[in-house]
mmCIF file of N, CA and C in Angstrom:
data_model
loop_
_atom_site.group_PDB
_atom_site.id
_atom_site.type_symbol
_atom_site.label_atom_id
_atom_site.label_comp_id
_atom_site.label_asym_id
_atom_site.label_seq_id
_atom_site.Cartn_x
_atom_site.Cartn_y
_atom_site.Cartn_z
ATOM 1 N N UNK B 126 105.401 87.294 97.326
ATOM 2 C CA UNK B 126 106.035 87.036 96.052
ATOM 3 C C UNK B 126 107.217 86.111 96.252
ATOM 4 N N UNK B 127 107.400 85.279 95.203
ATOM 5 C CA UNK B 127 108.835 84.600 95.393
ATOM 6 C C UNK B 127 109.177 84.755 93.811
ATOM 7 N N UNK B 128 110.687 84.513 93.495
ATOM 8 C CA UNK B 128 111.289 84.556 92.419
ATOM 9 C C UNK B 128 112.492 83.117 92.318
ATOM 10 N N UNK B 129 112.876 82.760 91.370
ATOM 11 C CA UNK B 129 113.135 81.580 91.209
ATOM 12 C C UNK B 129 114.897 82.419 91.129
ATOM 13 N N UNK B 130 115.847 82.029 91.633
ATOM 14 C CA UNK B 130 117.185 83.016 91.388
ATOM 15 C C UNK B 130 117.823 81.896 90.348
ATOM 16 N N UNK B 131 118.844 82.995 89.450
ATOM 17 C CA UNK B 131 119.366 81.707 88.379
ATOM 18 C C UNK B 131 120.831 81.487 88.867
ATOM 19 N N UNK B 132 120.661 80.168 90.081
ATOM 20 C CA UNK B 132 121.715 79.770 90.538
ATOM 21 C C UNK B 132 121.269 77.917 90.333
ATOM 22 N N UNK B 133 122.384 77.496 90.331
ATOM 23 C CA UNK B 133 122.385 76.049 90.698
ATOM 24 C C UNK B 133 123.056 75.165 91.052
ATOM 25 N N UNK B 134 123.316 74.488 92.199
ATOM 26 C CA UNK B 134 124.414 73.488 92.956
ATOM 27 C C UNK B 134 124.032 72.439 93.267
ATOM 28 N N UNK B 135 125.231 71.969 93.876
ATOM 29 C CA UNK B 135 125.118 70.565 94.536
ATOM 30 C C UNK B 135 124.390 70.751 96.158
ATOM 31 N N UNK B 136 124.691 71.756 96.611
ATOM 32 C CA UNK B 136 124.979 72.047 97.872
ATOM 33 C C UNK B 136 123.757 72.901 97.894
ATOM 34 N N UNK B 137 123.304 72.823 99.249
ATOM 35 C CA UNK B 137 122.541 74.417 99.754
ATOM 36 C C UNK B 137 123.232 75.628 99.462
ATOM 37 N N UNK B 138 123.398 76.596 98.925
ATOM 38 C CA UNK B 138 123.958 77.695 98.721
ATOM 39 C C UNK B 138 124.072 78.712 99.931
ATOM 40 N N UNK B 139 125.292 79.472 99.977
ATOM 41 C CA UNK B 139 125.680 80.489 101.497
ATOM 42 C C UNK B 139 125.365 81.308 100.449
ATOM 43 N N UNK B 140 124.978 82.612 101.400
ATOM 44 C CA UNK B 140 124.941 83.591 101.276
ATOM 45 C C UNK B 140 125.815 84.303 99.897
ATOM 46 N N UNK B 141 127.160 84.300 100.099
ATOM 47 C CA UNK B 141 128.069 84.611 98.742
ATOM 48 C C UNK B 141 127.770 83.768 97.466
ATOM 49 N N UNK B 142 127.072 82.484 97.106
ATOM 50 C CA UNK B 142 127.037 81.785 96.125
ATOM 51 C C UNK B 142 125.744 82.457 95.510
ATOM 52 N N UNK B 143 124.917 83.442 96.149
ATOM 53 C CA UNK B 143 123.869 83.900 96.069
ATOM 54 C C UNK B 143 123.909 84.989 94.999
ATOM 55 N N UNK B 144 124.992 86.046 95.594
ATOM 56 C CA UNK B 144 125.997 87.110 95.003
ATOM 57 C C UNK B 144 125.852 87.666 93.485
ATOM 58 N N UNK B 145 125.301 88.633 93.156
ATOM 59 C CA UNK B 145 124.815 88.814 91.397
ATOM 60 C C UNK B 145 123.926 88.323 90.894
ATOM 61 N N UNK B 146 123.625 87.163 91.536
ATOM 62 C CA UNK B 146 122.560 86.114 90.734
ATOM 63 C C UNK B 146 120.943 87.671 90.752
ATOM 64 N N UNK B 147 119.886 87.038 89.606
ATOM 65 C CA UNK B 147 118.660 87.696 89.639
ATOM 66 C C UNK B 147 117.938 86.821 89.636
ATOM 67 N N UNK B 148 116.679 87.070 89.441
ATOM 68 C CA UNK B 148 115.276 86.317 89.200
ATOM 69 C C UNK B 148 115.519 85.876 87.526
ATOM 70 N N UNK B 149 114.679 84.479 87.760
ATOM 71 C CA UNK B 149 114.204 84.414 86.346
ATOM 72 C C UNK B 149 113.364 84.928 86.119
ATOM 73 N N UNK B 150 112.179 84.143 87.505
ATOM 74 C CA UNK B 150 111.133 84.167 87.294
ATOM 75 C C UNK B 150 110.167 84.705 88.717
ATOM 76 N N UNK B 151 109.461 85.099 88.495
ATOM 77 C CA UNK B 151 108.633 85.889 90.048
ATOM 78 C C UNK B 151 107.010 85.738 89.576
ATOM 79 N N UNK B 152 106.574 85.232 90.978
ATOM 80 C CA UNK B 152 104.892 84.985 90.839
ATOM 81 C C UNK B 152 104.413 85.593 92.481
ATOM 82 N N UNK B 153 103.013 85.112 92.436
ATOM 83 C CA UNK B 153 103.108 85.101 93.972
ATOM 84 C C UNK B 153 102.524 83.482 94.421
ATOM 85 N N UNK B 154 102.836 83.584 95.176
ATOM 86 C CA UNK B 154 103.015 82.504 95.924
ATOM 87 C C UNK B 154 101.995 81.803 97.424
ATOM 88 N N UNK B 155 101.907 81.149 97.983
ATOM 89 C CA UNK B 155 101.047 81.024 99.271
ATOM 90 C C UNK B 155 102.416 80.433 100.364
ATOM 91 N N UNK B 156 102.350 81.271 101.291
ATOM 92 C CA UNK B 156 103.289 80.820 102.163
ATOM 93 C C UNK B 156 103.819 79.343 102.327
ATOM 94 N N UNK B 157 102.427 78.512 101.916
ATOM 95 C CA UNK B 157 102.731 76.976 102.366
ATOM 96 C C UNK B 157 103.935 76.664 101.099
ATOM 97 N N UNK B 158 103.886 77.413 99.863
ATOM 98 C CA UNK B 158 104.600 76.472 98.908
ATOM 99 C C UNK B 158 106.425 76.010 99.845
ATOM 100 N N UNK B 159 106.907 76.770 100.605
ATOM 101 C CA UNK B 159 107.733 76.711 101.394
ATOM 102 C C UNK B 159 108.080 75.484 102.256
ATOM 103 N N UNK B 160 106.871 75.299 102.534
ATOM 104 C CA UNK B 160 106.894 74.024 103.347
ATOM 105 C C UNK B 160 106.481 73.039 102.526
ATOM 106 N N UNK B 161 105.845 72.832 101.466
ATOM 107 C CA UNK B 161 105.543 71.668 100.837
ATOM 108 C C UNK B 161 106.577 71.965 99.815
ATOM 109 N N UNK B 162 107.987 72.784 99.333
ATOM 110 C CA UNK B 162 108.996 72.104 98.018
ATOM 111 C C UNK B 162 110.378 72.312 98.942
ATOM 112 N N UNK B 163 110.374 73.714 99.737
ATOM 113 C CA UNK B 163 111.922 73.458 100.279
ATOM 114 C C UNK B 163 112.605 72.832 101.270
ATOM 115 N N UNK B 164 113.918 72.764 101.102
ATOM 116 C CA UNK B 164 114.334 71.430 101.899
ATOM 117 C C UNK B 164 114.469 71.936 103.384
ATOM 118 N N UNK B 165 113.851 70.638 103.953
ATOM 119 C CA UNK B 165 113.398 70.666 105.298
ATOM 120 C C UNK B 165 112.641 71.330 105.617
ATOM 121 N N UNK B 166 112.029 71.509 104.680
ATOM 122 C CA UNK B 166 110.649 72.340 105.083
ATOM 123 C C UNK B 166 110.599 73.629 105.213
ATOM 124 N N UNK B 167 111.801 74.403 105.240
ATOM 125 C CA UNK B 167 111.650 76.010 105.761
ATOM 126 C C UNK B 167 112.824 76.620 105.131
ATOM 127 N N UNK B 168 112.478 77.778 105.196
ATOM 128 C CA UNK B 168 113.817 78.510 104.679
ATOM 129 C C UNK B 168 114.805 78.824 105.233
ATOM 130 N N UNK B 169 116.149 78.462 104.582
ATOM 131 C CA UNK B 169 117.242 78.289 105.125
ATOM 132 C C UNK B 169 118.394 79.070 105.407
ATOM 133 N N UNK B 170 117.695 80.376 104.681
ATOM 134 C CA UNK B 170 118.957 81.192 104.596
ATOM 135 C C UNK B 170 118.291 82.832 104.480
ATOM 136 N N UNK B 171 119.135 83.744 104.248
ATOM 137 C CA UNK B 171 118.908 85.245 103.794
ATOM 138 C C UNK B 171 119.864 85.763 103.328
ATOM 139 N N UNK B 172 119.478 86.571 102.209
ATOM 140 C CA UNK B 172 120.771 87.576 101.613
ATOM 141 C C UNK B 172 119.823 88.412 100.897
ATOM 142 N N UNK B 173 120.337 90.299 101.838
ATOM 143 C CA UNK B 173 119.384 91.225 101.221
ATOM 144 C C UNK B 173 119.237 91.163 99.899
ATOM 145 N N UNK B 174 118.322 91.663 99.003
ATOM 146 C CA UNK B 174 118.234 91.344 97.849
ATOM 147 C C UNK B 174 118.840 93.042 97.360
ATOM 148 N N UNK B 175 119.021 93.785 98.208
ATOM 149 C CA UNK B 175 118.763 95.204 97.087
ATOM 150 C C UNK B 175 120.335 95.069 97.370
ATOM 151 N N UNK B 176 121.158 94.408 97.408
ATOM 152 C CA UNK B 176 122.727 93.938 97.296
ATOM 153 C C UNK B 176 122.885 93.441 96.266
ATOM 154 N N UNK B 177 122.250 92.936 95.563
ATOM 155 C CA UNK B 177 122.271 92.802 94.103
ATOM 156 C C UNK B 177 121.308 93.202 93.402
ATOM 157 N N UNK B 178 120.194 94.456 93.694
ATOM 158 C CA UNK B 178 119.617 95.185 93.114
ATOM 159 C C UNK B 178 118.280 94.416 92.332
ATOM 160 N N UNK B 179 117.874 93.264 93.457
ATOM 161 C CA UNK B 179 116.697 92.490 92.696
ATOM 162 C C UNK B 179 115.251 93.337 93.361
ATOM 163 N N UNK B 180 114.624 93.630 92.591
ATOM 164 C CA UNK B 180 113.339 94.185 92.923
ATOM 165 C C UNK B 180 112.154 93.609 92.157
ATOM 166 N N UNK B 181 110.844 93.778 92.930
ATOM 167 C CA UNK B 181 109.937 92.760 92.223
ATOM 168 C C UNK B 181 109.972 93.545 90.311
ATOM 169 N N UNK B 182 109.968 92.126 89.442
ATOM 170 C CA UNK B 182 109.570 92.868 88.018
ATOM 171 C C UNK B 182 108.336 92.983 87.683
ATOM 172 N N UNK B 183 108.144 93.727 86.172
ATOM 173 C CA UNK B 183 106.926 94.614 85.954
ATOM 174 C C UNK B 183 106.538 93.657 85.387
ATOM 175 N N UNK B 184 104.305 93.570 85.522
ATOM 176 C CA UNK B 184 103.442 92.446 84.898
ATOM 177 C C UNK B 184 102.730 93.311 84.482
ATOM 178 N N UNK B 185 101.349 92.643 83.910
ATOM 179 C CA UNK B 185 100.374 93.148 83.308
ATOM 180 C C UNK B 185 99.581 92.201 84.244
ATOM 181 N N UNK B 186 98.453 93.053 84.721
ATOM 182 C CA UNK B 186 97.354 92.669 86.062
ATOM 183 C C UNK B 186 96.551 91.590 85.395
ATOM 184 N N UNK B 187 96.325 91.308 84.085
ATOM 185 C CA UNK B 187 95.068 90.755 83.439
ATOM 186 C C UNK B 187 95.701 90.128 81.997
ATOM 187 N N UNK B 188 95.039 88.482 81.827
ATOM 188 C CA UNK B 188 95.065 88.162 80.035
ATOM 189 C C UNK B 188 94.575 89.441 79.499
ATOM 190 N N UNK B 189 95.229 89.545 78.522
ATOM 191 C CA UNK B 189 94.228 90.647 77.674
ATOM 192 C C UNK B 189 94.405 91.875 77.877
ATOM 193 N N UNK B 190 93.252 92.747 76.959
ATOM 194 C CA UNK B 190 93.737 94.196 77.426
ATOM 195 C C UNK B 190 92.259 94.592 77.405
ATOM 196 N N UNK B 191 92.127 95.255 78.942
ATOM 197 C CA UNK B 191 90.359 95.627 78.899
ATOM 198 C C UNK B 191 91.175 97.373 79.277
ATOM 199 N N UNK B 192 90.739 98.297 78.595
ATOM 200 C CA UNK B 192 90.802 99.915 78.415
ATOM 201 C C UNK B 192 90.385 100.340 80.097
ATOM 202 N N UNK B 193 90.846 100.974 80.515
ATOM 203 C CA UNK B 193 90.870 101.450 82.041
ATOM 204 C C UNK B 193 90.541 100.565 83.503
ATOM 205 N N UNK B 194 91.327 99.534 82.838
ATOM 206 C CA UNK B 194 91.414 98.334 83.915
ATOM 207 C C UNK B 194 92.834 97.161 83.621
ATOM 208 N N UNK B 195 93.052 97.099 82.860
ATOM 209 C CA UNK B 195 94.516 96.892 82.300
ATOM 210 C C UNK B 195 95.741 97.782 83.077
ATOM 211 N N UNK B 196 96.121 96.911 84.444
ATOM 212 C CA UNK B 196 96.868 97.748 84.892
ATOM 213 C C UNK B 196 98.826 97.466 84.494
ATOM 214 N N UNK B 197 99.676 98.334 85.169
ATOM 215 C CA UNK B 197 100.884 98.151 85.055
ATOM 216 C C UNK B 197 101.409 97.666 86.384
ATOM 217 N N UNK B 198 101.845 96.873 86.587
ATOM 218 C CA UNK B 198 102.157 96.284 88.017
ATOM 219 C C UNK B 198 103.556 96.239 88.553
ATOM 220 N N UNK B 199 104.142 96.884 89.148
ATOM 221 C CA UNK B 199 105.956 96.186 89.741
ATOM 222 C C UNK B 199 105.407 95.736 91.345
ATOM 223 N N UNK B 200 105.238 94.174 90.813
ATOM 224 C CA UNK B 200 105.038 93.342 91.731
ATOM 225 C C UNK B 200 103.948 93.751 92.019
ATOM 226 N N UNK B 201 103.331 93.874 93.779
ATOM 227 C CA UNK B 201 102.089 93.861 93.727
ATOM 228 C C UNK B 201 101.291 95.209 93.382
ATOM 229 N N UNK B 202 102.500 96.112 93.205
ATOM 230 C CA UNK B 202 101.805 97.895 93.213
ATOM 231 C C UNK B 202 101.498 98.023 91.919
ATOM 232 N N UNK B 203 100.447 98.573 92.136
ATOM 233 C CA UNK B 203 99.897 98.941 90.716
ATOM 234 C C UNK B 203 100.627 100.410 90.268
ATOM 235 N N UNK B 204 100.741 100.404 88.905
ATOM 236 C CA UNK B 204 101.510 101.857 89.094
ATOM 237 C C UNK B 204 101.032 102.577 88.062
ATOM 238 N N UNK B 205 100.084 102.108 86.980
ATOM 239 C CA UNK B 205 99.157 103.087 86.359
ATOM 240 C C UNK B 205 98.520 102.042 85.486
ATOM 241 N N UNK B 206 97.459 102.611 84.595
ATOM 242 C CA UNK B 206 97.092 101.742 83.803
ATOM 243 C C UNK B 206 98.145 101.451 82.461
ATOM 244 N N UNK B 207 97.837 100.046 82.077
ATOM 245 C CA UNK B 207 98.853 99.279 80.929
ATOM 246 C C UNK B 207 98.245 100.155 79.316
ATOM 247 N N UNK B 208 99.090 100.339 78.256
ATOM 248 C CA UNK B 208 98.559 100.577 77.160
ATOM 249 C C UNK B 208 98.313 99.233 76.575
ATOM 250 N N UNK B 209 97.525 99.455 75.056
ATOM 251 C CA UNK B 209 97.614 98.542 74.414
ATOM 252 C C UNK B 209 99.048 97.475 73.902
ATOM 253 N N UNK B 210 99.491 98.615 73.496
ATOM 254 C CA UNK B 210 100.980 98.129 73.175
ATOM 255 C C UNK B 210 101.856 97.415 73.945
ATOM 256 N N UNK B 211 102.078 98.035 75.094
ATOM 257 C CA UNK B 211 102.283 97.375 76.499
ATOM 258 C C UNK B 211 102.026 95.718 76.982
ATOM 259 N N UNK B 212 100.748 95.673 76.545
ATOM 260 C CA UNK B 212 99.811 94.353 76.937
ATOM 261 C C UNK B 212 100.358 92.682 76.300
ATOM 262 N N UNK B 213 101.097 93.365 75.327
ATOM 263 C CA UNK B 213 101.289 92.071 74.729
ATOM 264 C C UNK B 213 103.331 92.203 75.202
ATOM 265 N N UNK B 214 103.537 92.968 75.661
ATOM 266 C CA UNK B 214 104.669 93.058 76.600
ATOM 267 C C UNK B 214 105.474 92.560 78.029
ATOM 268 N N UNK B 215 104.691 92.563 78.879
ATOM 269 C CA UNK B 215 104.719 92.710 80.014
ATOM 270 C C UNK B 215 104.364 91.031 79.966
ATOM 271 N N UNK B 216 104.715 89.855 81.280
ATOM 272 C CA UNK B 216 104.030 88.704 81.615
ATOM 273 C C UNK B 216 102.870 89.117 82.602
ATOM 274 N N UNK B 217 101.882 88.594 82.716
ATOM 275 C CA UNK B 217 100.673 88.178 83.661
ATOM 276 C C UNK B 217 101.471 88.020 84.997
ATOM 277 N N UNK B 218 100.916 88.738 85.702
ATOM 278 C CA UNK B 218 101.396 88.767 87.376
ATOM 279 C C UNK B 218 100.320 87.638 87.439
ATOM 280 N N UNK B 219 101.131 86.461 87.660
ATOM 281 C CA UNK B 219 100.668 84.975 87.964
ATOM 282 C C UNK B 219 100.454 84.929 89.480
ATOM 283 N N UNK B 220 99.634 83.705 90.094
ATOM 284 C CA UNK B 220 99.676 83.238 90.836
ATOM 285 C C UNK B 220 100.056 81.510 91.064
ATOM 286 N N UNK B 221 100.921 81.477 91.517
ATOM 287 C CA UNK B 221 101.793 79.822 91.532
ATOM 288 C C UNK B 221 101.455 79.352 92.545
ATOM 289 N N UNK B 222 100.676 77.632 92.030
ATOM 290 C CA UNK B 222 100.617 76.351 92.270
ATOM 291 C C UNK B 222 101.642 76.251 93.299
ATOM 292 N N UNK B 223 101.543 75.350 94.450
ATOM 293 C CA UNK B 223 102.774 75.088 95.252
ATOM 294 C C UNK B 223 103.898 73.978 94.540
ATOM 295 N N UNK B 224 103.652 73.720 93.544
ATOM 296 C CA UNK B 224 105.214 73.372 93.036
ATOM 297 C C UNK B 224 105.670 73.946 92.071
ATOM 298 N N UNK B 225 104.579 75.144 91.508
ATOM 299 C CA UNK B 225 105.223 75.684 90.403
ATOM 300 C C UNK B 225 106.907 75.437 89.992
ATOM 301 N N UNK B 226 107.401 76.702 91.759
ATOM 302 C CA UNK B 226 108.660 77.008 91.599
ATOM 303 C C UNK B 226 109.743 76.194 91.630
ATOM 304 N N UNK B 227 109.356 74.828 92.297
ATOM 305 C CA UNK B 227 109.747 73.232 91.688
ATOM 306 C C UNK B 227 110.509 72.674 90.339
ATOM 307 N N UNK B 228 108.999 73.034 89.740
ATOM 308 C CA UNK B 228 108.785 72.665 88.036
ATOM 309 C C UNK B 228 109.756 73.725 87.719
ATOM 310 N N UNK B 229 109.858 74.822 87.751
ATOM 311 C CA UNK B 229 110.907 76.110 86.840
ATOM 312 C C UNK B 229 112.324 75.931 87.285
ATOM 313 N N UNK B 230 112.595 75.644 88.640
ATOM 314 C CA UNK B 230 113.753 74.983 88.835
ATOM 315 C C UNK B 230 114.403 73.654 88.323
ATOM 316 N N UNK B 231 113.637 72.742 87.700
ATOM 317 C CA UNK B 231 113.630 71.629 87.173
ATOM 318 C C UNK B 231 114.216 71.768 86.021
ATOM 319 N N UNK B 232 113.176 72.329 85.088
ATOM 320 C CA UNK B 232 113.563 73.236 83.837
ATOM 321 C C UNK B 232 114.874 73.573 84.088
ATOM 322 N N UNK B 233 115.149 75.075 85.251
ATOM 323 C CA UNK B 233 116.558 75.427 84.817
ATOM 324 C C UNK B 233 117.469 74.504 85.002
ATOM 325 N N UNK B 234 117.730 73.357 85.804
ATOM 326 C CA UNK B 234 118.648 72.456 85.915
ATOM 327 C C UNK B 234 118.563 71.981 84.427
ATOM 328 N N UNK B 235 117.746 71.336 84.071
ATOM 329 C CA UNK B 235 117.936 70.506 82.871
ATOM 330 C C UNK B 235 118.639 71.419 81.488
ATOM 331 N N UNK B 236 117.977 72.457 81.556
ATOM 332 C CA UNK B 236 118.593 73.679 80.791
ATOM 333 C C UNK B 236 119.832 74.246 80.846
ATOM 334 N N UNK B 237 120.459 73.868 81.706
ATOM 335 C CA UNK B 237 122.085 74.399 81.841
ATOM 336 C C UNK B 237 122.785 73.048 82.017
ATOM 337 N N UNK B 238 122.222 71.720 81.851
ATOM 338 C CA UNK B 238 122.669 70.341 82.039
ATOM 339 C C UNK B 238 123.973 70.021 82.730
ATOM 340 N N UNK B 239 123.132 70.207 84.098
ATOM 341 C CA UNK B 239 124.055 69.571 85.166
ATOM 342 C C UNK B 239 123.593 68.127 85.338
#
């Protein structure tokens, strides 16, 4: 899984610039997207996440709502089946394109107009 954090600089960010920030956005991902969007190719840094209390968020497994297969998801665990009501709630536990998280970072820059 990766999540897009709602930070944005000039600079590579340390560890403390990291600090409170959450997810916007969370998909899953293929290891390569790493090497084909971030800089220099690899990841540059770490800061535990449960220090600011980010944990994967809740999806709906499927478009749609099919009755005892419509699951409830936090991140990849399934954790029971989704109701109807639910279904039109929850986002689609996506799977992201290797620039997705690119494109949503793009967005948030332009969106807070730096």
């Amino acid at each position: 899984m990766a999540g897009l954090m709602d930070w944005i600089g000039e600079v590579v960010p340390k560890e403390n610039d990291l600090a409170g920030k959450q997810t916007i956005k969370q998909g899953q991902i293929h290891i390569k997207t790493i090497h084909e969007t971030a800089l220099d190719k690899k990841i540059l840094g770490y800061r535990n996440l449960y220090l600011d209390y980010i944990e994967p968020d809740l999806f709906r497994s499927q478009d749609g709502y099919q009755l005892g297969s419509s699951k409830l998801m936090k991140g990849y665990k399934e954790i029971r089946f989704l109701t109807k009501d639910e279904s039109d709630f929850y986002p689609i536990f996506s799977t992201w394109g290797y620039d997705v998280i690119r494109i949503l970072a793009e967005e948030l820059s332009v969106s807070k107009k730096i």
